[in-house]
Amino acid sequence: SSTDIEIAVNGLQAWYGESHVLHDIGFDVKKGEVVTLLGRNGAGKTTTLRALMGLVNRRDGSAVICGEQTIKYPSRRIARLGIGYVPEERGIFSELSVEENLMLPPKLRDGGFSREEIFDLFPNLKSRLHSQGTKLSGGEQQMLAMARVLRTGADCLFLDEPTEGLAPVIVQQIERVLQMLKARGFTIILVEQNLRFAASLADRHYVVEQGRIVAQASGADGIDSLTRYLGV
Ligand code: ATP
């Protein structure tokens, strides 16, 4: 039923200056679902997440999140609905230690992960507690970025290519973490180039092409029907 829909996007458009980048993005995500946005480089996946977070200057259309029309909301108000955004560039404070990075995120709502819960989920971070952000591996930076968002109390994650550039063993660790969060009922929108990773986690997939949703499919098998859009 419509009450299970956590995020409903319709006719979403976005611009960078004069450049009209998103033309017609429409998709929905149910509570507890993992949904991927797939598509070639430059298709508009990152911009879709940024537009939903209120991080592009000009956007239009409809984005209902937890029953609220958010298209005119500033990004902090969107975050307070329980949305945690982990951008491709990860957004940690690289001059600060792991410990300081974990202390700084604002608690936006109840249910934020305690330090102990963070270290259960990401044991690597505990052993790197006093390391500076710049000294971390790419995988550790990704884990720290996710940990910061979990501290805020977010229960819906927007993850932009969390496995990009990471070694297979680290990709597996992140996959396990996301499986655990999924089992805890988190709702996740995942922008992903790694189709095997997307297939193992996601309930449904949408393909973005030139700022539009052009195809969708369900489950690990469904992803095969989308490869012709992805140039693989
Ligand atoms: P990628 O995997 O390369 O990040 P993507 O699907 O996430 O691809 P976007 O980053 O959303 O694509 O980019 C969509 C379009 O918007 C591209 O044509 C890109 O060149 C353009 N674009 C992205 N950021 C900006 C910006 N800050 N200013 C102007 N144009 C931009």
XYZ file of C-alpha atoms and ligand atoms in Angstrom:
263
model
C 0.000 0.000 0.000
C 1.056 3.611 -0.398
C 1.785 3.855 3.341
C 4.757 1.530 2.806
C 6.323 4.014 0.389
C 9.121 5.869 2.125
C 10.335 7.808 -0.913
C 8.259 8.714 -3.957
C 9.955 10.768 -6.657
C 8.010 12.106 -9.632
C 9.097 14.343 -12.495
C 12.235 15.394 -10.652
C 14.270 17.952 -12.570
C 17.543 19.653 -11.725
C 19.878 22.240 -13.211
C 23.500 23.281 -12.776
C 23.347 26.931 -13.757
C 21.838 26.974 -17.257
C 22.541 23.290 -17.782
C 19.390 21.182 -17.465
C 20.687 17.839 -16.145
C 17.688 15.960 -14.735
C 14.601 15.955 -16.953
C 12.240 13.359 -15.566
C 13.364 11.188 -12.681
C 10.604 9.070 -11.175
C 10.953 6.117 -8.844
C 9.868 4.927 -5.442
C 11.423 3.112 -2.530
C 9.495 1.199 0.101
C 10.491 1.156 3.728
C 13.282 -1.377 4.228
C 14.030 -1.741 0.540
C 17.416 -1.505 -1.150
C 17.088 0.139 -4.561
C 19.921 0.840 -6.982
C 20.337 3.629 -9.484
C 22.379 2.296 -12.391
C 23.558 4.002 -15.557
C 26.553 5.194 -17.514
C 28.918 7.942 -16.362
C 27.246 11.327 -16.572
C 23.721 9.861 -16.695
C 22.568 11.836 -13.650
C 22.758 9.365 -10.749
C 24.815 11.567 -8.448
C 22.704 14.576 -9.340
C 19.569 12.606 -8.437
C 20.916 11.971 -4.918
C 22.073 15.583 -4.612
C 18.689 16.889 -5.774
C 16.866 14.666 -3.263
C 19.175 15.991 -0.522
C 18.452 19.602 -1.488
C 22.043 20.122 -2.605
C 21.441 21.522 -6.090
C 20.419 25.156 -6.425
C 17.574 24.648 -8.839
C 15.276 21.662 -8.741
C 11.637 21.023 -9.519
C 9.068 18.234 -9.471
C 7.990 16.110 -6.539
C 9.996 14.286 -3.889
C 7.856 12.913 -1.063
C 9.932 11.496 1.777
C 8.209 9.932 4.790
C 4.969 11.585 3.698
C 6.439 15.101 3.378
C 6.886 17.024 0.151
C 10.579 17.936 0.387
C 11.248 19.598 -2.969
C 11.592 23.018 -1.321
C 13.231 21.834 1.907
C 16.787 22.852 2.781
C 19.155 19.918 3.133
C 19.259 19.971 6.950
C 15.513 19.527 7.132
C 15.743 16.578 4.731
C 18.492 15.002 6.858
C 16.254 15.353 9.916
C 13.720 13.054 8.260
C 16.344 10.341 8.765
C 18.217 10.541 5.480
C 21.980 10.007 5.584
C 23.906 10.929 2.445
C 27.370 9.508 1.799
C 28.721 11.299 -1.282
C 31.168 9.743 -3.722
C 33.981 11.867 -2.272
C 32.953 10.539 1.156
C 32.751 13.787 3.107
C 34.893 13.052 6.130
C 37.099 15.627 7.857
C 40.418 14.391 6.535
C 42.514 16.572 8.865
C 40.793 15.114 11.934
C 41.173 11.698 13.560
C 38.685 8.858 13.276
C 37.633 9.551 16.853
C 37.017 13.254 16.158
C 35.104 12.423 12.985
C 32.840 10.130 14.993
C 32.253 12.778 17.681
C 31.292 15.586 15.325
C 28.141 14.530 13.476
C 25.027 16.123 14.940
C 22.475 13.803 16.478
C 19.505 14.583 14.259
C 17.062 12.101 15.745
C 16.794 9.163 18.141
C 18.325 5.825 17.309
C 21.804 6.987 16.320
C 24.467 4.281 16.619
C 26.558 4.365 19.788
C 30.344 4.182 19.524
C 30.161 0.514 20.538
C 27.659 -0.260 17.794
C 29.875 1.536 15.284
C 32.903 -0.521 16.343
C 30.883 -3.760 16.165
C 29.958 -2.901 12.614
C 33.372 -1.533 11.587
C 36.121 -3.164 13.700
C 38.750 -1.520 11.463
C 37.717 1.895 12.720
C 38.368 0.932 16.322
C 41.961 -0.007 15.551
C 42.401 3.264 13.619
C 40.773 5.500 16.231
C 43.663 7.960 16.498
C 44.621 7.972 12.827
C 44.065 11.096 10.789
C 41.503 10.873 7.968
C 44.180 11.342 5.311
C 46.075 8.305 6.634
C 43.137 5.942 6.147
C 42.778 3.584 3.209
C 39.953 4.215 0.755
C 37.938 1.441 2.399
C 38.467 2.862 5.881
C 37.415 6.308 4.641
C 34.234 4.809 3.189
C 33.522 3.022 6.481
C 34.115 6.232 8.445
C 31.793 8.157 6.140
C 29.057 5.552 6.657
C 29.712 5.486 10.404
C 29.297 9.274 10.638
C 25.918 9.066 8.979
C 24.806 6.212 11.260
C 25.754 8.348 14.293
C 23.141 10.943 13.275
C 20.269 8.494 13.646
C 19.575 8.182 9.937
C 17.690 5.037 8.977
C 17.637 5.727 5.265
C 20.957 5.890 3.426
C 21.840 7.431 0.070
C 25.165 5.843 -0.908
C 27.067 7.052 -3.978
C 29.355 4.315 -5.311
C 30.508 3.060 -1.913
C 32.750 0.379 -3.454
C 34.442 2.524 -6.089
C 38.171 1.882 -6.227
C 38.186 -0.534 -3.286
C 39.913 -3.918 -3.105
C 37.616 -6.981 -3.355
C 38.142 -7.941 0.285
C 37.017 -4.464 1.398
C 34.062 -4.563 -0.973
C 33.024 -7.793 0.794
C 33.251 -6.106 4.202
C 31.079 -3.229 3.037
C 28.641 -5.686 1.504
C 28.345 -7.478 4.862
C 27.693 -4.180 6.632
C 24.982 -3.235 4.156
C 23.392 -6.691 4.514
C 23.308 -6.139 8.290
C 21.757 -2.691 7.905
C 19.206 -4.117 5.485
C 18.355 -6.829 8.019
C 17.851 -4.069 10.623
C 15.266 -2.482 8.339
C 17.308 0.329 6.808
C 16.093 1.805 3.544
C 18.919 2.302 1.040
C 19.359 4.000 -2.312
C 22.603 2.820 -3.832
C 24.328 4.342 -6.854
C 26.529 1.558 -8.123
C 28.690 0.612 -11.107
C 29.559 -2.823 -9.727
C 26.665 -4.931 -11.002
C 27.580 -8.007 -8.976
C 27.514 -5.900 -5.811
C 24.217 -4.288 -6.842
C 22.684 -7.683 -7.659
C 23.654 -9.217 -4.331
C 22.085 -6.447 -2.247
C 19.269 -4.752 -4.054
C 15.585 -5.593 -4.242
C 15.021 -3.435 -7.314
C 16.996 -1.437 -9.863
C 16.371 1.685 -11.920
C 18.420 2.806 -14.930
C 19.172 6.518 -15.354
C 19.993 7.775 -18.850
C 20.358 11.435 -19.813
C 18.496 12.577 -16.717
C 15.554 10.198 -17.102
C 14.591 6.823 -15.690
C 14.495 4.584 -18.766
C 14.165 1.075 -17.339
C 13.654 -0.868 -14.156
C 13.899 -4.442 -12.959
C 13.620 -6.545 -9.814
C 16.100 -8.747 -8.062
C 19.387 -10.383 -8.940
C 18.018 -11.938 -12.151
C 16.339 -8.753 -13.312
C 19.646 -6.942 -13.454
C 20.668 -9.076 -16.463
C 17.827 -7.541 -18.474
C 19.358 -4.094 -17.895
C 22.902 -4.696 -19.126
C 22.093 -3.363 -22.604
C 21.553 0.066 -21.034
C 24.796 -0.028 -19.148
C 27.319 -0.683 -21.886
C 28.587 -3.887 -20.279
P 29.167 9.549 -12.646
O 29.158 8.095 -12.432
O 30.152 9.999 -13.684
O 29.221 10.373 -11.384
P 26.392 10.263 -12.794
O 25.364 9.418 -13.432
O 26.437 10.301 -11.318
O 27.789 9.872 -13.369
P 26.141 13.102 -12.632
O 27.402 13.267 -11.858
O 24.860 13.231 -11.951
O 26.176 11.706 -13.388
O 26.210 14.112 -13.858
C 25.117 14.351 -14.734
C 25.476 15.452 -15.717
O 25.624 16.679 -15.016
C 26.774 15.231 -16.472
O 26.585 15.653 -17.801
C 27.743 16.124 -15.770
O 28.742 16.568 -16.650
C 26.877 17.255 -15.300
N 27.382 17.882 -14.055
C 27.659 17.226 -12.899
N 28.071 18.086 -11.936
C 28.048 19.307 -12.497
C 28.354 20.631 -12.025
N 28.765 20.854 -10.769
N 28.227 21.657 -12.904
C 27.808 21.445 -14.172
N 27.495 20.232 -14.664
C 27.602 19.185 -13.863
